[in-house]
Amino acid sequence: MDTPEIIVTLAGLALCGFVIWYFFFSARQTASAVSTISGVQEVDITVKGGYSPDVIEVERGKPVQLSFYRDEENSCSEELLMPDFSIRRDLPAFKTTLVELLPQQAGTFTFTCGMGMLRGSLVVK
Amino acid sequence: MEPTTKTETLDIEGMTCASCASFVEKSLTRTPGVQRAVVNFATEKATVDYLPTQASPATLKEAVVQAGYGVTERAPDTSAADRQAEIDQQKALAYVKLKRRFWVATGLAVVIMPLSMLMLWPAMMARVNMQWLNYGLLALTLPVLLYSGREFYTSAWNGFKHRAANMDTLIAVGTGAAFLYSLAATVVPGWFMRRGIMPEVYYDTTATIIALILLGKLLELRAKTQTSAAIKALMGLQAKTARVVRSDGQEVDVPIEQVKLEDVVVVRPGEKVATDGLILEGSSAVDEAMLTGESLPVEKKAGDPVFGATLNKTGSFRFRVTKVGADTMLSQIVKLVEDAQGSRAPIQRLADKVSAIFVPTVVVIAILTFVLWFDLAPVEARLPLALVNFVAVLIIACPCALGLATPTAIMVSTGKGAEHGVLIRNAEALEKAHQVNTVLLDKTGTITRGEPAVTDFVPATGQDAGLLLQAVAAVERQSEHPLAEAVVRYADSRQTVMVSASDFQAVEGKGAQAVVNSQPVLIGNFRLLEEAGISLPPAVRQQADELLAQAKTVLYVAVAGQAAGVIGVADTVRETSAAAIKRLQSMGIEVVMMTGDNPQTAAQVAGQVGITRYFAEVLPSGKAGKVKELQAEGRTVAMVGDGINDAPALAQADIGLAMGGGTDVAMEAAGITLMRSDLQGVVTAIELSRQTIRTIKQNLFFAFIYNTLGIPIAAGLLYPFFGILLSPMLAAGAMALSSVSVLTNSLRLRSFSPVKN
């Protein structure tokens, strides 16, 4: 093995390690819902290459209102899917779309884009 | 007396945070006369309950202003169809933009490609300065990258920041790497040459990949809009205006949004029914195909329900509005279909798991491909080979096909189902229906009409059939008994002349009597005649026994103190039942019947429709038990029912099908609702489900096989054996085609039509 081969091999392996850690194991941005006086749990979510925040904690049995603001035109994020709540919504670009639901059971429920690439989760406690 | 409160909804402006909402809420709550105020920050709306004697919309507005915020005048609520129209408009605009980007990329790629191939003609090469050519190609590629492909890079960057990776990540990394390598070879060719590497450029690869991917996206977008065509068509059916009768009798056309409950609406021939209601006067034939899939118009008269979006054919009528907006049948159907389209089919679980880890995994494979080629290839070619294969792996691995495989098929088939009067609650129900091997039918209301009808009208010897029917109908018209209604329907269907009856008297539990044409007429059970001292001649008795043997209800008729004939009444089998059951059986499904009736009646009906296994004398509470019994035999059971008492059995079954005009409770418990009272719907539902699952399996096969074969080939696995390498441009073409082929396969479901018997 010559020097460039050693450098490329080490850099490649390091890059692989980084990709695996970054996409699968690094810490996620978590947010808890803000409850209003009326008892609705509200969360604002920005959609731009992903969901921020992408982990949302809410309480069970109280209505939840998620405001998705899609801050891009990219077609990847134009659809929102919450299969556990039978919700499919078109998210128009640069607009806020409200999604209301009532979590009855505790658990972690994934929400994704139409193709399941962008992912977030609703943690019901 | 409780004072009446009014509710007002205000659009609040100027709120920037959740605490603003609580300020407004407090200010409103403190206003005299306000009983309750709820402010929603996200929707920017305040809902206020107040006493109109103490407060008014003006004082409420004042309270909001005092808190430091504003109230905007409410715009009329946009309907679902309007919202959809707005989304469609935005999508159309996006399509136009995408098309422009595609043409720019294609136009430039067409120029870049031959220029990059000049090296194939050595004579030409000698005349061209390589360096200047590379700069020229760079200048041509930059617009492709910065204008046509910009979205890939911004999206990949945005995704990267969110630790999310999508298809754009692969394209951006792939084309980005090819471009950066080419850029270096253009700007510092000497660095490459000193290391024995020819400074080759890949501008053609970059530009062509972007053009091809954009072509794929363009085709995909066009096909995707077709997947929801059925639901859009349903939404578009709603009438835009209604002709409302004002209290002064004046008829005024008003927008559909302004129609209120209890309004009286006029519908003329050829017009659409504006909303749901009950006919007050007039009669007509109404085409309800859009809701039920039934192509024959339905006769409607005073007291019958009518539904919004159905088409009035012949007559004119007035109806009282009973439902508006989201409560109408059409809106509920649209909602149900939308919900189903938002659900996930269990079959997709594997694809979902793969999707979640797909892109990062491909990136890792691509990096390893680069490293292996760099380490193993001959020194002079290792960098270009490593780069080309790295790019090919990234570009061929398209997660689109995987992501589109199930949802597009579900979208098309749920819409198609609605078109044929089959409403599917969720994707799971659709998937379950294809596994069904046993259909359990509740007899009454599904196989049969669920209402008694005259099957035999037998006058005694010497009686004139026409006159007897006139007399019988005259008496029964005054009765409210369901059996009497069956007799009247029978007489009406034979256009019997109406005569009047006097001195009508209902005899509790036995029948009725009246005077027709000055002669006393008795109609009822045997005891009615027996108590009147009328004996049956042997011929009449024999007729009655025959009818009883067929498990029919017998009505005895006496005129002027003499037995005049017998009438057989039974719940009749629907015309379509036998054919639908035969079709189910030919699909390899066993059809089982259950009924609360005695074994004799059960056997009679089962025999008529070709069912060999049935449960008789099943109590309503025992229906779910029968489903369990069949399930215990290892069967996958579909239960078909129409009443409230069927709900537990519908829920117990592997898949429940609630039948036409079914009660809300039955619909809640069922996975599939059939809008039409016809067993043909069961056949349609199961056939649709089978076809959809077949399509999904094909799609998933294509998607998986494409990636499992495509990635190793792109990585160069075939090179050591056959010398085959996959050009990144070919990979881009294959990738664009993969999602389009999956979509096209799903769209084939649009041609589904139920087999008619």
PDB file of N, CA, C and O in Angstrom, chain B residues 285-326:
ATOM      1  N   ALA B 285     -86.712  10.970 -10.235  1.00  0.00           N
ATOM      2  CA  ALA B 285     -85.703   9.910 -10.246  1.00  0.00           C
ATOM      3  C   ALA B 285     -84.360  10.606 -10.096  1.00  0.00           C
ATOM      4  O   ALA B 285     -84.083  11.586 -10.786  1.00  0.00           O
ATOM      5  N   VAL B 286     -83.545  10.136  -9.137  1.00  0.00           N
ATOM      6  CA  VAL B 286     -82.267  10.797  -8.860  1.00  0.00           C
ATOM      7  C   VAL B 286     -81.113   9.835  -9.138  1.00  0.00           C
ATOM      8  O   VAL B 286     -81.144   8.685  -8.701  1.00  0.00           O
ATOM      9  N   ASP B 287     -80.135  10.328  -9.884  1.00  0.00           N
ATOM     10  CA  ASP B 287     -78.951   9.534 -10.192  1.00  0.00           C
ATOM     11  C   ASP B 287     -77.967   9.673  -9.035  1.00  0.00           C
ATOM     12  O   ASP B 287     -77.395  10.741  -8.828  1.00  0.00           O
ATOM     13  N   GLU B 288     -77.789   8.585  -8.274  1.00  0.00           N
ATOM     14  CA  GLU B 288     -76.901   8.637  -7.102  1.00  0.00           C
ATOM     15  C   GLU B 288     -75.591   7.914  -7.354  1.00  0.00           C
ATOM     16  O   GLU B 288     -74.872   7.552  -6.421  1.00  0.00           O
ATOM     17  N   ALA B 289     -75.278   7.702  -8.639  1.00  0.00           N
ATOM     18  CA  ALA B 289     -74.079   6.910  -8.996  1.00  0.00           C
ATOM     19  C   ALA B 289     -72.814   7.442  -8.334  1.00  0.00           C
ATOM     20  O   ALA B 289     -71.941   6.672  -7.940  1.00  0.00           O
ATOM     21  N   MET B 290     -72.721   8.776  -8.208  1.00  0.00           N
ATOM     22  CA  MET B 290     -71.492   9.356  -7.642  1.00  0.00           C
ATOM     23  C   MET B 290     -71.282   8.945  -6.179  1.00  0.00           C
ATOM     24  O   MET B 290     -70.168   8.986  -5.695  1.00  0.00           O
ATOM     25  N   LEU B 291     -72.351   8.588  -5.486  1.00  0.00           N
ATOM     26  CA  LEU B 291     -72.194   8.185  -4.093  1.00  0.00           C
ATOM     27  C   LEU B 291     -72.220   6.680  -3.931  1.00  0.00           C
ATOM     28  O   LEU B 291     -71.538   6.126  -3.078  1.00  0.00           O
ATOM     29  N   THR B 292     -73.041   6.004  -4.719  1.00  0.00           N
ATOM     30  CA  THR B 292     -73.251   4.576  -4.486  1.00  0.00           C
ATOM     31  C   THR B 292     -72.648   3.693  -5.572  1.00  0.00           C
ATOM     32  O   THR B 292     -72.526   2.492  -5.387  1.00  0.00           O
ATOM     33  N   GLY B 293     -72.317   4.268  -6.704  1.00  0.00           N
ATOM     34  CA  GLY B 293     -71.813   3.455  -7.810  1.00  0.00           C
ATOM     35  C   GLY B 293     -72.949   2.803  -8.590  1.00  0.00           C
ATOM     36  O   GLY B 293     -72.722   2.152  -9.601  1.00  0.00           O
ATOM     37  N   GLU B 294     -74.186   2.968  -8.104  1.00  0.00           N
ATOM     38  CA  GLU B 294     -75.349   2.369  -8.778  1.00  0.00           C
ATOM     39  C   GLU B 294     -75.733   3.232  -9.979  1.00  0.00           C
ATOM     40  O   GLU B 294     -76.026   4.409  -9.835  1.00  0.00           O
ATOM     41  N   SER B 295     -75.734   2.617 -11.156  1.00  0.00           N
ATOM     42  CA  SER B 295     -75.969   3.441 -12.339  1.00  0.00           C
ATOM     43  C   SER B 295     -77.441   3.741 -12.602  1.00  0.00           C
ATOM     44  O   SER B 295     -77.760   4.695 -13.296  1.00  0.00           O
ATOM     45  N   LEU B 296     -78.349   2.928 -12.030  1.00  0.00           N
ATOM     46  CA  LEU B 296     -79.774   3.196 -12.277  1.00  0.00           C
ATOM     47  C   LEU B 296     -80.280   4.301 -11.353  1.00  0.00           C
ATOM     48  O   LEU B 296     -79.999   4.276 -10.161  1.00  0.00           O
ATOM     49  N   PRO B 297     -81.055   5.260 -11.896  1.00  0.00           N
ATOM     50  CA  PRO B 297     -81.590   6.308 -11.032  1.00  0.00           C
ATOM     51  C   PRO B 297     -82.551   5.735  -9.980  1.00  0.00           C
ATOM     52  O   PRO B 297     -83.177   4.702 -10.221  1.00  0.00           O
ATOM     53  N   VAL B 298     -82.622   6.391  -8.830  1.00  0.00           N
ATOM     54  CA  VAL B 298     -83.455   5.922  -7.736  1.00  0.00           C
ATOM     55  C   VAL B 298     -84.705   6.799  -7.651  1.00  0.00           C
ATOM     56  O   VAL B 298     -84.619   8.020  -7.703  1.00  0.00           O
ATOM     57  N   GLU B 299     -85.886   6.155  -7.548  1.00  0.00           N
ATOM     58  CA  GLU B 299     -87.144   6.906  -7.433  1.00  0.00           C
ATOM     59  C   GLU B 299     -87.207   7.550  -6.057  1.00  0.00           C
ATOM     60  O   GLU B 299     -86.941   6.898  -5.043  1.00  0.00           O
ATOM     61  N   LYS B 300     -87.560   8.836  -6.023  1.00  0.00           N
ATOM     62  CA  LYS B 300     -87.647   9.534  -4.735  1.00  0.00           C
ATOM     63  C   LYS B 300     -89.000  10.222  -4.639  1.00  0.00           C
ATOM     64  O   LYS B 300     -89.471  10.805  -5.627  1.00  0.00           O
ATOM     65  N   LYS B 301     -89.598  10.169  -3.444  1.00  0.00           N
ATOM     66  CA  LYS B 301     -90.873  10.882  -3.220  1.00  0.00           C
ATOM     67  C   LYS B 301     -90.805  11.574  -1.852  1.00  0.00           C
ATOM     68  O   LYS B 301     -89.784  11.453  -1.160  1.00  0.00           O
ATOM     69  N   ALA B 302     -91.898  12.274  -1.517  1.00  0.00           N
ATOM     70  CA  ALA B 302     -91.917  13.010  -0.254  1.00  0.00           C
ATOM     71  C   ALA B 302     -91.521  12.095   0.900  1.00  0.00           C
ATOM     72  O   ALA B 302     -91.983  10.950   0.976  1.00  0.00           O
ATOM     73  N   GLY B 303     -90.642  12.587   1.778  1.00  0.00           N
ATOM     74  CA  GLY B 303     -90.203  11.820   2.934  1.00  0.00           C
ATOM     75  C   GLY B 303     -88.896  11.072   2.698  1.00  0.00           C
ATOM     76  O   GLY B 303     -88.255  10.629   3.644  1.00  0.00           O
ATOM     77  N   ASP B 304     -88.501  10.932   1.434  1.00  0.00           N
ATOM     78  CA  ASP B 304     -87.255  10.211   1.134  1.00  0.00           C
ATOM     79  C   ASP B 304     -86.045  11.138   1.291  1.00  0.00           C
ATOM     80  O   ASP B 304     -86.140  12.337   1.032  1.00  0.00           O
ATOM     81  N   PRO B 305     -84.905  10.562   1.676  1.00  0.00           N
ATOM     82  CA  PRO B 305     -83.705  11.406   1.785  1.00  0.00           C
ATOM     83  C   PRO B 305     -83.058  11.654   0.416  1.00  0.00           C
ATOM     84  O   PRO B 305     -83.126  10.792  -0.465  1.00  0.00           O
ATOM     85  N   VAL B 306     -82.480  12.824   0.249  1.00  0.00           N
ATOM     86  CA  VAL B 306     -81.693  13.105  -0.954  1.00  0.00           C
ATOM     87  C   VAL B 306     -80.302  13.554  -0.495  1.00  0.00           C
ATOM     88  O   VAL B 306     -80.147  14.047   0.622  1.00  0.00           O
ATOM     89  N   PHE B 307     -79.320  13.378  -1.359  1.00  0.00           N
ATOM     90  CA  PHE B 307     -77.941  13.688  -0.973  1.00  0.00           C
ATOM     91  C   PHE B 307     -77.311  14.699  -1.916  1.00  0.00           C
ATOM     92  O   PHE B 307     -77.553  14.658  -3.127  1.00  0.00           O
ATOM     93  N   GLY B 308     -76.505  15.565  -1.334  1.00  0.00           N
ATOM     94  CA  GLY B 308     -75.814  16.584  -2.117  1.00  0.00           C
ATOM     95  C   GLY B 308     -74.952  15.959  -3.199  1.00  0.00           C
ATOM     96  O   GLY B 308     -74.416  14.868  -3.004  1.00  0.00           O
ATOM     97  N   ALA B 309     -74.833  16.634  -4.346  1.00  0.00           N
ATOM     98  CA  ALA B 309     -73.991  16.218  -5.483  1.00  0.00           C
ATOM     99  C   ALA B 309     -74.637  15.157  -6.366  1.00  0.00           C
ATOM    100  O   ALA B 309     -74.129  14.840  -7.418  1.00  0.00           O
ATOM    101  N   THR B 310     -75.780  14.586  -5.922  1.00  0.00           N
ATOM    102  CA  THR B 310     -76.470  13.631  -6.804  1.00  0.00           C
ATOM    103  C   THR B 310     -77.235  14.433  -7.852  1.00  0.00           C
ATOM    104  O   THR B 310     -77.481  15.628  -7.680  1.00  0.00           O
ATOM    105  N   LEU B 311     -77.604  13.749  -8.923  1.00  0.00           N
ATOM    106  CA  LEU B 311     -78.164  14.458 -10.075  1.00  0.00           C
ATOM    107  C   LEU B 311     -79.657  14.168 -10.223  1.00  0.00           C
ATOM    108  O   LEU B 311     -80.053  13.009 -10.352  1.00  0.00           O
ATOM    109  N   ASN B 312     -80.462  15.226 -10.196  1.00  0.00           N
ATOM    110  CA  ASN B 312     -81.909  15.056 -10.360  1.00  0.00           C
ATOM    111  C   ASN B 312     -82.217  14.860 -11.842  1.00  0.00           C
ATOM    112  O   ASN B 312     -81.813  15.662 -12.671  1.00  0.00           O
ATOM    113  N   LYS B 313     -82.945  13.809 -12.167  1.00  0.00           N
ATOM    114  CA  LYS B 313     -83.158  13.496 -13.580  1.00  0.00           C
ATOM    115  C   LYS B 313     -84.480  14.055 -14.127  1.00  0.00           C
ATOM    116  O   LYS B 313     -84.482  14.928 -14.964  1.00  0.00           O
ATOM    117  N   THR B 314     -85.592  13.512 -13.622  1.00  0.00           N
ATOM    118  CA  THR B 314     -86.854  13.783 -14.314  1.00  0.00           C
ATOM    119  C   THR B 314     -87.710  14.877 -13.699  1.00  0.00           C
ATOM    120  O   THR B 314     -87.987  15.892 -14.324  1.00  0.00           O
ATOM    121  N   GLY B 315     -88.138  14.675 -12.458  1.00  0.00           N
ATOM    122  CA  GLY B 315     -89.120  15.593 -11.874  1.00  0.00           C
ATOM    123  C   GLY B 315     -88.494  16.750 -11.135  1.00  0.00           C
ATOM    124  O   GLY B 315     -87.287  16.949 -11.153  1.00  0.00           O
ATOM    125  N   SER B 316     -89.366  17.523 -10.507  1.00  0.00           N
ATOM    126  CA  SER B 316     -88.910  18.658  -9.708  1.00  0.00           C
ATOM    127  C   SER B 316     -89.382  18.413  -8.278  1.00  0.00           C
ATOM    128  O   SER B 316     -90.441  17.825  -8.065  1.00  0.00           O
ATOM    129  N   PHE B 317     -88.590  18.828  -7.304  1.00  0.00           N
ATOM    130  CA  PHE B 317     -89.026  18.643  -5.908  1.00  0.00           C
ATOM    131  C   PHE B 317     -88.410  19.700  -5.002  1.00  0.00           C
ATOM    132  O   PHE B 317     -87.494  20.419  -5.394  1.00  0.00           O
ATOM    133  N   ARG B 318     -89.000  19.791  -3.804  1.00  0.00           N
ATOM    134  CA  ARG B 318     -88.460  20.683  -2.779  1.00  0.00           C
ATOM    135  C   ARG B 318     -88.003  19.830  -1.628  1.00  0.00           C
ATOM    136  O   ARG B 318     -88.674  18.858  -1.287  1.00  0.00           O
ATOM    137  N   PHE B 319     -86.887  20.192  -1.031  1.00  0.00           N
ATOM    138  CA  PHE B 319     -86.458  19.422   0.133  1.00  0.00           C
ATOM    139  C   PHE B 319     -86.008  20.341   1.252  1.00  0.00           C
ATOM    140  O   PHE B 319     -85.622  21.489   1.018  1.00  0.00           O
ATOM    141  N   ARG B 320     -86.113  19.787   2.476  1.00  0.00           N
ATOM    142  CA  ARG B 320     -85.674  20.530   3.648  1.00  0.00           C
ATOM    143  C   ARG B 320     -84.244  20.109   3.963  1.00  0.00           C
ATOM    144  O   ARG B 320     -83.944  18.908   4.007  1.00  0.00           O
ATOM    145  N   VAL B 321     -83.375  21.093   4.155  1.00  0.00           N
ATOM    146  CA  VAL B 321     -81.955  20.802   4.381  1.00  0.00           C
ATOM    147  C   VAL B 321     -81.747  20.181   5.765  1.00  0.00           C
ATOM    148  O   VAL B 321     -82.193  20.735   6.767  1.00  0.00           O
ATOM    149  N   THR B 322     -81.116  19.015   5.822  1.00  0.00           N
ATOM    150  CA  THR B 322     -80.837  18.386   7.115  1.00  0.00           C
ATOM    151  C   THR B 322     -79.343  18.376   7.444  1.00  0.00           C
ATOM    152  O   THR B 322     -78.956  18.229   8.593  1.00  0.00           O
ATOM    153  N   LYS B 323     -78.518  18.505   6.392  1.00  0.00           N
ATOM    154  CA  LYS B 323     -77.073  18.521   6.657  1.00  0.00           C
ATOM    155  C   LYS B 323     -76.376  19.483   5.705  1.00  0.00           C
ATOM    156  O   LYS B 323     -76.745  19.557   4.531  1.00  0.00           O
ATOM    157  N   VAL B 324     -75.374  20.193   6.236  1.00  0.00           N
ATOM    158  CA  VAL B 324     -74.607  21.103   5.377  1.00  0.00           C
ATOM    159  C   VAL B 324     -73.114  20.905   5.641  1.00  0.00           C
ATOM    160  O   VAL B 324     -72.732  20.316   6.646  1.00  0.00           O
ATOM    161  N   GLY B 325     -72.316  21.415   4.719  1.00  0.00           N
ATOM    162  CA  GLY B 325     -70.852  21.429   4.896  1.00  0.00           C
ATOM    163  C   GLY B 325     -70.253  20.061   5.131  1.00  0.00           C
ATOM    164  O   GLY B 325     -70.531  19.109   4.400  1.00  0.00           O
ATOM    165  N   ALA B 326     -69.457  19.987   6.201  1.00  0.00           N
ATOM    166  CA  ALA B 326     -68.682  18.767   6.449  1.00  0.00           C
ATOM    167  C   ALA B 326     -69.549  17.584   6.872  1.00  0.00           C
ATOM    168  O   ALA B 326     -69.082  16.450   6.898  1.00  0.00           O
TER     169      ALA B 326
END
